[in-house]
Structure formats: structure tokens, C-alpha cells
């Protein structure tokens, strides 16, 4: 199917006008977090999300807020836990969390209460990292294997 | 749910170790192309894809290759057309196309034959743009409305 350069005629070199554009760009990143317990893996996952949004070195602990999450199963609980955290950041108080401490981790009634330590996000003080648009259920995984001492979560977030 | 700073104790400021990481990142971009005919919109869509891969100003027309695409419907035809073009780039001759001319655009038997003008991609000569990993069927749209003189295509590519 190849043709030699000699076969190209003058008109072959005339270029067409541009009639295209590039539209909105979506992306995601997968968070992988672990701990000595599933509770710790959840806390770490939440902190991973916040660390993606800004440089954590610029964030100080000045306030503490409490969030609650409820669901019908563990996957749903992880989703709603992260979604509540994201809401803390997306609406007032626009909190960036540097530290999360889950005070109630009920894996039977699927309920989490969590203390969120951090400070209000302020442009100028805090570098803007990547905006997290949404938590997704896509390929979400919870590894809860106490025998092997394996407690891990995988969550894909839209950015 | 807010608590005052005064409620924070010394231990509240102790930070946990980091037990998380960020895993592979995927992204996509939507190509939107149009023309005075559906054939031209297809050609433009193919050129949009190549223009995403490198700076077109550095590409010259030195060779011409011919590709063929066949499918069972128009959506499939658009997919296979772009996939054939991507293959031109991904395997020998590693062709970057600056200009595409569809010489057969059969919308009844769903067949395209296309002349692809460009040159072999060479690192050093051509800036590396974004790698296109795959064409997708996701939200693919073909607008073919001769009455309103509207000929457009929308294609999401994985990058």
C-alpha cells in the first residue's frame, strides 16, 4: 500500500482547513490505602484524597469537625464516608483535612463517625492541587483479611 | 458539629504515618470534528487525533499510505476508521498523518478507503504530544443532517 514520494503531486501538499476542536477532558486516579485495621485503611484513604487536593505541608490543624456516614454495605460505607469528606471541602467550611480519626466504625450497621482535623482552604495559603470532582464506585475494592493482617482499600476518584 | 480550637488537645496534633499511594491515572479527551459533508467530518476527526499526538507544524508530507476500514454500521465505521489510523502510528510505518483524503466513503456497505499523507514519526524531529491509547465507543455521536447542512462527529479517545 506504500507509494513513493515521486507519486505525490503538487495538490497532495495542499492542506485542508481545520474543522475540529478538543472538548472537555476527564481523568481519574486510583487511591490505594492500607492500615493495621480496616478502620485505619479508611482513615488513610480519606487523607489520601485530601493530600491530592493540596500540598499537605501547608495545612495546619486549627479546627475539628465531625462527619457521619451511613450505608447498606461496606462498599457503600466507604463511598459515603469519602463523599462526606469531599462535601466538607466543597461547601462551607471548605475544610482541608490533615488528619482523620474515626471514632465509630460500625461494620454491622455500616456507620462511621469521624473527627476531621484541619483548616479552612485559603487560596494564597494553600497551593491548589487537583480538584476532586467525585468519588466513584468503579472497581472499588475493600480487602479485609485479619488472618493475613491485610486491610486495604482501592477507590477511583474523578479529577 | 464545629468545635473550637480550644477543644483541641496536644494529641490532636500528632500526625499519623502515611499509608497510601496513588495508582495509575487514566484520562480521555473528546474529539469534535465537522465538515461540509460527513466524509469531511470523518477526515477532520482523524486529523484531530493526529494533531493531539504531536505538533503538526513539525510534520511534513513525505509519504502516502492507504488504509481501509469496514464495519456493520456507521458508528462501527467511525471506530474502525480511527482505529486503522491509530494502527498506522502504533506499528510500522509509525506514520503521523497531516492530511487525510477519503477516496471511498460507502455509507451503505460501511466501507472507507483513505489516503493518509504524512511522515514517519521521529523523536527529535517531532515533539511528543499525548499518547492516544485507544478509540472508544463511549458517547460516540454522528450528526448527519444534510437538510440543516450539519455534519459532525464526536469521539472520546483514551489518552
mmCIF file of C-alpha atoms in Angstrom:
data_model
loop_
_atom_site.group_PDB
_atom_site.id
_atom_site.type_symbol
_atom_site.label_atom_id
_atom_site.label_comp_id
_atom_site.label_asym_id
_atom_site.label_seq_id
_atom_site.Cartn_x
_atom_site.Cartn_y
_atom_site.Cartn_z
ATOM 1 C CA UNK A 1 0.000 0.000 0.000
ATOM 2 C CA UNK A 2 3.035 2.265 0.230
ATOM 3 C CA UNK A 3 3.651 4.702 -2.549
ATOM 4 C CA UNK A 4 6.850 6.512 -3.273
ATOM 5 C CA UNK A 5 7.337 10.201 -2.757
ATOM 6 C CA UNK A 6 7.560 10.563 -6.532
ATOM 7 C CA UNK A 7 3.878 9.683 -6.741
ATOM 8 C CA UNK A 8 2.868 12.741 -4.758
ATOM 9 C CA UNK A 9 1.592 15.569 -6.882
ATOM 10 C CA UNK A 10 1.502 19.239 -6.016
ATOM 11 C CA UNK A 11 -2.112 19.098 -4.902
ATOM 12 C CA UNK A 12 -1.256 16.382 -2.407
ATOM 13 C CA UNK A 13 0.596 19.015 -0.411
ATOM 14 C CA UNK A 14 -2.345 21.400 -0.110
ATOM 15 C CA UNK A 15 -3.606 21.268 3.444
ATOM 16 C CA UNK A 16 -7.267 21.378 4.425
ATOM 17 C CA UNK A 17 -8.636 23.961 6.876
ATOM 18 C CA UNK A 18 -9.016 22.918 10.492
ATOM 19 C CA UNK A 19 -12.533 21.903 11.442
ATOM 20 C CA UNK A 20 -12.067 20.262 14.780
ATOM 21 C CA UNK A 21 -11.713 21.029 18.456
ATOM 22 C CA UNK A 22 -10.926 19.192 21.680
ATOM 23 C CA UNK A 23 -13.686 19.037 24.241
ATOM 24 C CA UNK A 24 -13.715 18.537 27.975
ATOM 25 C CA UNK A 25 -11.165 16.286 29.394
ATOM 26 C CA UNK A 26 -11.873 13.877 32.193
ATOM 27 C CA UNK A 27 -9.469 11.898 34.255
ATOM 28 C CA UNK A 28 -9.325 9.760 37.329
ATOM 29 C CA UNK A 29 -6.831 8.496 39.830
ATOM 30 C CA UNK A 30 -6.955 5.405 41.985
ATOM 31 C CA UNK A 31 -6.359 5.757 45.708
ATOM 32 C CA UNK A 32 -4.808 2.784 47.438
ATOM 33 C CA UNK A 33 -4.685 2.941 51.222
ATOM 34 C CA UNK A 34 -3.899 0.438 53.950
ATOM 35 C CA UNK A 35 -3.528 0.125 57.701
ATOM 36 C CA UNK A 36 -3.320 -2.141 60.716
ATOM 37 C CA UNK A 37 -7.108 -2.283 60.683
ATOM 38 C CA UNK A 38 -9.834 -1.615 58.163
ATOM 39 C CA UNK A 39 -10.677 1.495 60.146
ATOM 40 C CA UNK A 40 -7.162 2.795 59.638
ATOM 41 C CA UNK A 41 -7.298 1.964 55.917
ATOM 42 C CA UNK A 42 -10.477 4.074 55.662
ATOM 43 C CA UNK A 43 -8.853 6.974 57.519
ATOM 44 C CA UNK A 44 -5.795 6.749 55.275
ATOM 45 C CA UNK A 45 -7.954 6.704 52.171
ATOM 46 C CA UNK A 46 -9.657 9.906 53.252
ATOM 47 C CA UNK A 47 -6.320 11.541 53.981
ATOM 48 C CA UNK A 48 -5.021 10.396 50.584
ATOM 49 C CA UNK A 49 -7.905 12.225 48.940
ATOM 50 C CA UNK A 50 -7.150 15.480 50.739
ATOM 51 C CA UNK A 51 -3.425 15.167 50.056
ATOM 52 C CA UNK A 52 -4.280 15.027 46.358
ATOM 53 C CA UNK A 53 -6.083 18.369 46.578
ATOM 54 C CA UNK A 54 -3.267 20.426 48.061
ATOM 55 C CA UNK A 55 0.246 20.271 49.477
ATOM 56 C CA UNK A 56 -0.367 18.914 52.974
ATOM 57 C CA UNK A 57 2.796 20.610 54.293
ATOM 58 C CA UNK A 58 0.948 23.946 54.078
ATOM 59 C CA UNK A 59 -2.076 22.739 56.037
ATOM 60 C CA UNK A 60 -2.301 23.116 59.804
ATOM 61 C CA UNK A 61 -4.660 21.658 62.329
ATOM 62 C CA UNK A 62 -6.776 24.572 63.523
ATOM 63 C CA UNK A 63 -10.283 23.136 63.634
ATOM 64 C CA UNK A 64 -12.049 19.862 64.119
ATOM 65 C CA UNK A 65 -15.320 18.886 62.505
ATOM 66 C CA UNK A 66 -17.282 15.697 62.857
ATOM 67 C CA UNK A 67 -18.889 13.858 59.980
ATOM 68 C CA UNK A 68 -21.182 10.839 59.884
ATOM 69 C CA UNK A 69 -21.700 8.353 57.101
ATOM 70 C CA UNK A 70 -24.294 5.606 56.835
ATOM 71 C CA UNK A 71 -24.835 2.938 54.217
ATOM 72 C CA UNK A 72 -26.260 -0.515 53.497
ATOM 73 C CA UNK A 73 -22.965 -2.289 52.990
ATOM 74 C CA UNK A 74 -19.230 -1.733 53.346
ATOM 75 C CA UNK A 75 -18.707 -0.571 49.769
ATOM 76 C CA UNK A 76 -21.471 1.965 50.221
ATOM 77 C CA UNK A 77 -19.979 2.999 53.543
ATOM 78 C CA UNK A 78 -16.585 3.704 52.003
ATOM 79 C CA UNK A 79 -18.273 5.693 49.251
ATOM 80 C CA UNK A 80 -20.393 7.778 51.608
ATOM 81 C CA UNK A 81 -17.505 8.301 54.020
ATOM 82 C CA UNK A 82 -15.379 9.815 51.233
ATOM 83 C CA UNK A 83 -18.341 11.708 49.840
ATOM 84 C CA UNK A 84 -18.986 13.341 53.232
ATOM 85 C CA UNK A 85 -15.327 14.314 53.420
ATOM 86 C CA UNK A 86 -15.449 15.765 49.928
ATOM 87 C CA UNK A 87 -18.524 17.746 50.948
ATOM 88 C CA UNK A 88 -16.603 19.213 53.903
ATOM 89 C CA UNK A 89 -14.219 20.647 51.354
ATOM 90 C CA UNK A 90 -16.722 21.568 48.642
ATOM 91 C CA UNK A 91 -19.100 23.574 50.831
ATOM 92 C CA UNK A 92 -18.587 25.612 53.966
ATOM 93 C CA UNK A 93 -16.346 25.244 55.975
ATOM 94 C CA UNK A 94 -14.204 24.331 52.890
ATOM 95 C CA UNK A 95 -12.166 22.191 55.248
ATOM 96 C CA UNK A 96 -8.891 20.616 54.209
ATOM 97 C CA UNK A 97 -8.322 17.646 56.491
ATOM 98 C CA UNK A 98 -4.816 16.813 57.544
ATOM 99 C CA UNK A 99 -5.831 14.115 59.985
ATOM 100 C CA UNK A 100 -8.859 11.855 60.270
ATOM 101 C CA UNK A 101 -9.794 9.839 63.326
ATOM 102 C CA UNK A 102 -12.752 7.502 63.023
ATOM 103 C CA UNK A 103 -14.398 7.335 66.444
ATOM 104 C CA UNK A 104 -17.170 4.931 65.465
ATOM 105 C CA UNK A 105 -16.570 2.234 62.880
ATOM 106 C CA UNK A 106 -19.641 0.028 62.865
ATOM 107 C CA UNK A 107 -19.300 -2.709 60.247
ATOM 108 C CA UNK A 108 -22.622 -4.287 61.152
ATOM 109 C CA UNK A 109 -24.843 -1.266 60.933
ATOM 110 C CA UNK A 110 -22.477 0.292 58.386
ATOM 111 C CA UNK A 111 -21.957 3.551 60.156
ATOM 112 C CA UNK A 112 -18.943 5.796 60.556
ATOM 113 C CA UNK A 113 -18.400 8.816 62.773
ATOM 114 C CA UNK A 114 -15.155 10.612 62.079
ATOM 115 C CA UNK A 115 -13.287 13.565 63.532
ATOM 116 C CA UNK A 116 -11.738 15.688 60.817
ATOM 117 C CA UNK A 117 -8.808 17.873 61.801
ATOM 118 C CA UNK A 118 -7.569 20.628 59.552
ATOM 119 C CA UNK A 119 -8.255 24.158 58.481
ATOM 120 C CA UNK A 120 -10.242 26.160 56.007
ATOM 121 C CA UNK A 121 -8.813 26.089 52.491
ATOM 122 C CA UNK A 122 -7.481 29.507 51.550
ATOM 123 C CA UNK A 123 -6.102 30.395 48.143
ATOM 124 C CA UNK A 124 -2.761 32.051 48.739
ATOM 125 C CA UNK A 125 -2.060 29.979 51.829
ATOM 126 C CA UNK A 126 -2.710 26.569 50.279
ATOM 127 C CA UNK A 127 -1.472 25.538 46.850
ATOM 128 C CA UNK A 128 -4.300 24.343 44.668
ATOM 129 C CA UNK A 129 -3.776 20.709 43.787
ATOM 130 C CA UNK A 130 -6.105 18.750 41.607
ATOM 131 C CA UNK A 131 -9.825 19.238 42.010
ATOM 132 C CA UNK A 132 -11.597 16.059 43.045
ATOM 133 C CA UNK A 133 -14.921 16.080 41.226
ATOM 134 C CA UNK A 134 -16.469 12.895 42.532
ATOM 135 C CA UNK A 135 -15.970 9.592 44.293
ATOM 136 C CA UNK A 136 -16.817 6.600 42.096
ATOM 137 C CA UNK A 137 -17.855 3.020 42.755
ATOM 138 C CA UNK A 138 -15.764 1.957 39.784
ATOM 139 C CA UNK A 139 -13.510 -1.020 40.673
ATOM 140 C CA UNK A 140 -13.895 -0.168 44.350
ATOM 141 C CA UNK A 141 -12.260 -2.819 46.496
ATOM 142 C CA UNK A 142 -12.121 -3.485 50.229
ATOM 143 C CA UNK A 143 -9.642 -6.083 51.418
ATOM 144 C CA UNK A 144 -10.464 -7.169 54.963
ATOM 145 C CA UNK A 145 -8.379 -10.228 55.809
ATOM 146 C CA UNK A 146 -7.481 -10.158 59.519
ATOM 147 C CA UNK A 147 -5.808 -13.603 59.301
ATOM 148 C CA UNK A 148 -3.235 -12.284 56.868
ATOM 149 C CA UNK A 149 -3.278 -8.906 58.573
ATOM 150 C CA UNK A 150 -4.332 -7.323 55.273
ATOM 151 C CA UNK A 151 -6.530 -4.244 55.409
ATOM 152 C CA UNK A 152 -6.620 -2.280 52.189
ATOM 153 C CA UNK A 153 -8.974 -0.184 50.124
ATOM 154 C CA UNK A 154 -8.921 0.890 46.470
ATOM 155 C CA UNK A 155 -11.059 3.780 45.283
ATOM 156 C CA UNK A 156 -11.125 5.587 41.948
ATOM 157 C CA UNK A 157 -11.914 9.293 42.143
ATOM 158 C CA UNK A 158 -12.795 11.568 39.232
ATOM 159 C CA UNK A 159 -10.500 14.538 38.919
ATOM 160 C CA UNK B 1 -20.731 19.886 64.847
ATOM 161 C CA UNK B 2 -17.984 22.512 64.920
ATOM 162 C CA UNK B 3 -15.687 22.633 67.875
ATOM 163 C CA UNK B 4 -13.478 25.489 68.889
ATOM 164 C CA UNK B 5 -9.730 25.424 68.662
ATOM 165 C CA UNK B 6 -9.635 25.449 72.463
ATOM 166 C CA UNK B 7 -11.025 21.929 72.435
ATOM 167 C CA UNK B 8 -8.010 20.556 70.623
ATOM 168 C CA UNK B 9 -5.576 18.782 72.871
ATOM 169 C CA UNK B 10 -1.919 18.131 72.277
ATOM 170 C CA UNK B 11 -2.508 14.633 70.966
ATOM 171 C CA UNK B 12 -4.876 16.004 68.343
ATOM 172 C CA UNK B 13 -1.835 17.494 66.625
ATOM 173 C CA UNK B 14 0.069 14.234 66.331
ATOM 174 C CA UNK B 15 0.033 13.156 62.718
ATOM 175 C CA UNK B 16 -0.343 9.574 61.574
ATOM 176 C CA UNK B 17 2.173 7.904 59.218
ATOM 177 C CA UNK B 18 1.348 7.854 55.529
ATOM 178 C CA UNK B 19 -0.110 4.569 54.326
ATOM 179 C CA UNK B 20 -1.409 5.403 50.919
ATOM 180 C CA UNK B 21 -0.327 5.791 47.330
ATOM 181 C CA UNK B 22 -1.780 7.000 44.042
ATOM 182 C CA UNK B 23 -2.176 4.419 41.314
ATOM 183 C CA UNK B 24 -2.408 4.622 37.565
ATOM 184 C CA UNK B 25 -4.098 7.574 36.112
ATOM 185 C CA UNK B 26 -6.364 7.398 33.102
ATOM 186 C CA UNK B 27 -7.793 10.202 31.071
ATOM 187 C CA UNK B 28 -9.698 10.857 27.921
ATOM 188 C CA UNK B 29 -10.437 13.687 25.562
ATOM 189 C CA UNK B 30 -13.379 14.180 23.286
ATOM 190 C CA UNK B 31 -12.753 14.976 19.633
ATOM 191 C CA UNK B 32 -15.366 17.082 17.900
ATOM 192 C CA UNK B 33 -14.995 17.445 14.137
ATOM 193 C CA UNK B 34 -17.223 18.793 11.386
ATOM 194 C CA UNK B 35 -17.257 19.470 7.682
ATOM 195 C CA UNK B 36 -19.310 20.235 4.594
ATOM 196 C CA UNK B 37 -20.047 16.524 4.332
ATOM 197 C CA UNK B 38 -19.930 13.564 6.661
ATOM 198 C CA UNK B 39 -16.873 12.369 4.751
ATOM 199 C CA UNK B 40 -15.087 15.605 5.576
ATOM 200 C CA UNK B 41 -16.118 15.348 9.239
ATOM 201 C CA UNK B 42 -14.541 11.864 9.346
ATOM 202 C CA UNK B 43 -11.326 13.129 7.716
ATOM 203 C CA UNK B 44 -11.206 16.025 10.168
ATOM 204 C CA UNK B 45 -11.736 13.701 13.103
ATOM 205 C CA UNK B 46 -8.781 11.583 12.028
ATOM 206 C CA UNK B 47 -6.611 14.666 11.629
ATOM 207 C CA UNK B 48 -7.712 15.908 15.065
ATOM 208 C CA UNK B 49 -6.439 12.659 16.563
ATOM 209 C CA UNK B 50 -3.010 13.014 14.955
ATOM 210 C CA UNK B 51 -2.791 16.687 15.899
ATOM 211 C CA UNK B 52 -3.238 15.607 19.512
ATOM 212 C CA UNK B 53 -0.214 13.335 19.275
ATOM 213 C CA UNK B 54 2.332 15.866 18.101
ATOM 214 C CA UNK B 55 2.788 19.457 16.933
ATOM 215 C CA UNK B 56 1.536 19.306 13.367
ATOM 216 C CA UNK B 57 3.759 22.241 12.353
ATOM 217 C CA UNK B 58 6.741 19.884 12.575
ATOM 218 C CA UNK B 59 5.201 17.229 10.330
ATOM 219 C CA UNK B 60 5.733 17.205 6.590
ATOM 220 C CA UNK B 61 4.044 15.276 3.821
ATOM 221 C CA UNK B 62 6.654 12.812 2.593
ATOM 222 C CA UNK B 63 4.706 9.599 2.164
ATOM 223 C CA UNK B 64 1.238 8.423 1.413
ATOM 224 C CA UNK B 65 -0.324 5.241 2.750
ATOM 225 C CA UNK B 66 -3.749 3.824 2.117
ATOM 226 C CA UNK B 67 -5.966 2.336 4.795
ATOM 227 C CA UNK B 68 -9.283 0.546 4.607
ATOM 228 C CA UNK B 69 -11.975 0.224 7.244
ATOM 229 C CA UNK B 70 -15.112 -1.907 7.204
ATOM 230 C CA UNK B 71 -17.954 -2.206 9.673
ATOM 231 C CA UNK B 72 -21.616 -3.105 10.146
ATOM 232 C CA UNK B 73 -22.903 0.391 10.817
ATOM 233 C CA UNK B 74 -21.740 3.996 10.763
ATOM 234 C CA UNK B 75 -20.691 4.087 14.402
ATOM 235 C CA UNK B 76 -18.594 0.982 13.838
ATOM 236 C CA UNK B 77 -17.172 2.513 10.694
ATOM 237 C CA UNK B 78 -16.038 5.651 12.509
ATOM 238 C CA UNK B 79 -14.475 3.493 15.217
ATOM 239 C CA UNK B 80 -12.616 1.235 12.773
ATOM 240 C CA UNK B 81 -11.530 4.158 10.610
ATOM 241 C CA UNK B 82 -9.863 5.822 13.605
ATOM 242 C CA UNK B 83 -8.514 2.520 14.842
ATOM 243 C CA UNK B 84 -6.834 1.852 11.494
ATOM 244 C CA UNK B 85 -5.294 5.308 11.620
ATOM 245 C CA UNK B 86 -4.067 4.717 15.145
ATOM 246 C CA UNK B 87 -2.526 1.467 13.986
ATOM 247 C CA UNK B 88 -0.632 3.334 11.232
ATOM 248 C CA UNK B 89 1.018 5.271 14.011
ATOM 249 C CA UNK B 90 1.409 2.473 16.560
ATOM 250 C CA UNK B 91 3.127 -0.042 14.288
ATOM 251 C CA UNK B 92 5.372 0.379 11.277
ATOM 252 C CA UNK B 93 5.456 2.761 9.427
ATOM 253 C CA UNK B 94 4.721 4.823 12.630
ATOM 254 C CA UNK B 95 3.051 7.315 10.330
ATOM 255 C CA UNK B 96 1.954 10.733 11.558
ATOM 256 C CA UNK B 97 -0.765 11.906 9.210
ATOM 257 C CA UNK B 98 -1.007 15.588 8.390
ATOM 258 C CA UNK B 99 -3.713 15.166 5.774
ATOM 259 C CA UNK B 100 -6.375 12.556 5.177
ATOM 260 C CA UNK B 101 -8.362 12.147 1.972
ATOM 261 C CA UNK B 102 -11.143 9.578 1.973
ATOM 262 C CA UNK B 103 -11.389 8.219 -1.570
ATOM 263 C CA UNK B 104 -14.215 5.782 -0.891
ATOM 264 C CA UNK B 105 -16.933 6.639 1.629
ATOM 265 C CA UNK B 106 -19.575 3.964 1.304
ATOM 266 C CA UNK B 107 -22.364 4.552 3.837
ATOM 267 C CA UNK B 108 -24.399 1.594 2.598
ATOM 268 C CA UNK B 109 -21.751 -1.096 2.801
ATOM 269 C CA UNK B 110 -19.992 0.829 5.590
ATOM 270 C CA UNK B 111 -16.590 0.956 3.969
ATOM 271 C CA UNK B 112 -13.903 3.588 3.895
ATOM 272 C CA UNK B 113 -10.718 3.805 1.846
ATOM 273 C CA UNK B 114 -8.483 6.664 2.857
ATOM 274 C CA UNK B 115 -5.213 8.157 1.647
ATOM 275 C CA UNK B 116 -3.021 9.133 4.576
ATOM 276 C CA UNK B 117 -0.356 11.761 3.896
ATOM 277 C CA UNK B 118 2.430 12.394 6.348
ATOM 278 C CA UNK B 119 5.750 11.092 7.502
ATOM 279 C CA UNK B 120 7.315 8.641 9.879
ATOM 280 C CA UNK B 121 7.278 9.822 13.499
ATOM 281 C CA UNK B 122 10.815 10.553 14.670
ATOM 282 C CA UNK B 123 11.729 11.532 18.201
ATOM 283 C CA UNK B 124 13.912 14.606 17.907
ATOM 284 C CA UNK B 125 12.125 15.826 14.806
ATOM 285 C CA UNK B 126 8.582 15.614 16.163
ATOM 286 C CA UNK B 127 7.582 16.738 19.637
ATOM 287 C CA UNK B 128 5.839 14.007 21.567
ATOM 288 C CA UNK B 129 2.313 15.036 22.346
ATOM 289 C CA UNK B 130 -0.093 12.892 24.264
ATOM 290 C CA UNK B 131 -0.180 9.181 23.605
ATOM 291 C CA UNK B 132 -3.536 8.003 22.304
ATOM 292 C CA UNK B 133 -4.130 4.618 23.883
ATOM 293 C CA UNK B 134 -7.441 3.668 22.329
ATOM 294 C CA UNK B 135 -10.514 4.805 20.478
ATOM 295 C CA UNK B 136 -13.721 4.301 22.473
ATOM 296 C CA UNK B 137 -17.384 3.879 21.598
ATOM 297 C CA UNK B 138 -18.273 5.910 24.681
ATOM 298 C CA UNK B 139 -20.803 8.665 23.836
ATOM 299 C CA UNK B 140 -19.841 8.398 20.176
ATOM 300 C CA UNK B 141 -22.098 10.571 18.064
ATOM 301 C CA UNK B 142 -22.532 11.068 14.324
ATOM 302 C CA UNK B 143 -24.667 14.002 13.225
ATOM 303 C CA UNK B 144 -25.678 13.606 9.588
ATOM 304 C CA UNK B 145 -28.343 16.194 8.770
ATOM 305 C CA UNK B 146 -27.931 17.308 5.133
ATOM 306 C CA UNK B 147 -31.077 19.488 5.313
ATOM 307 C CA UNK B 148 -29.505 21.661 8.014
ATOM 308 C CA UNK B 149 -26.089 21.174 6.461
ATOM 309 C CA UNK B 150 -24.853 19.680 9.729
ATOM 310 C CA UNK B 151 -22.158 17.037 9.553
ATOM 311 C CA UNK B 152 -20.392 16.415 12.838
ATOM 312 C CA UNK B 153 -18.788 13.621 14.804
ATOM 313 C CA UNK B 154 -17.914 13.268 18.488
ATOM 314 C CA UNK B 155 -15.446 10.632 19.630
ATOM 315 C CA UNK B 156 -13.850 10.057 23.020
ATOM 316 C CA UNK B 157 -10.291 8.717 22.913
ATOM 317 C CA UNK B 158 -8.347 7.283 25.830
ATOM 318 C CA UNK B 159 -5.098 9.065 26.427
#
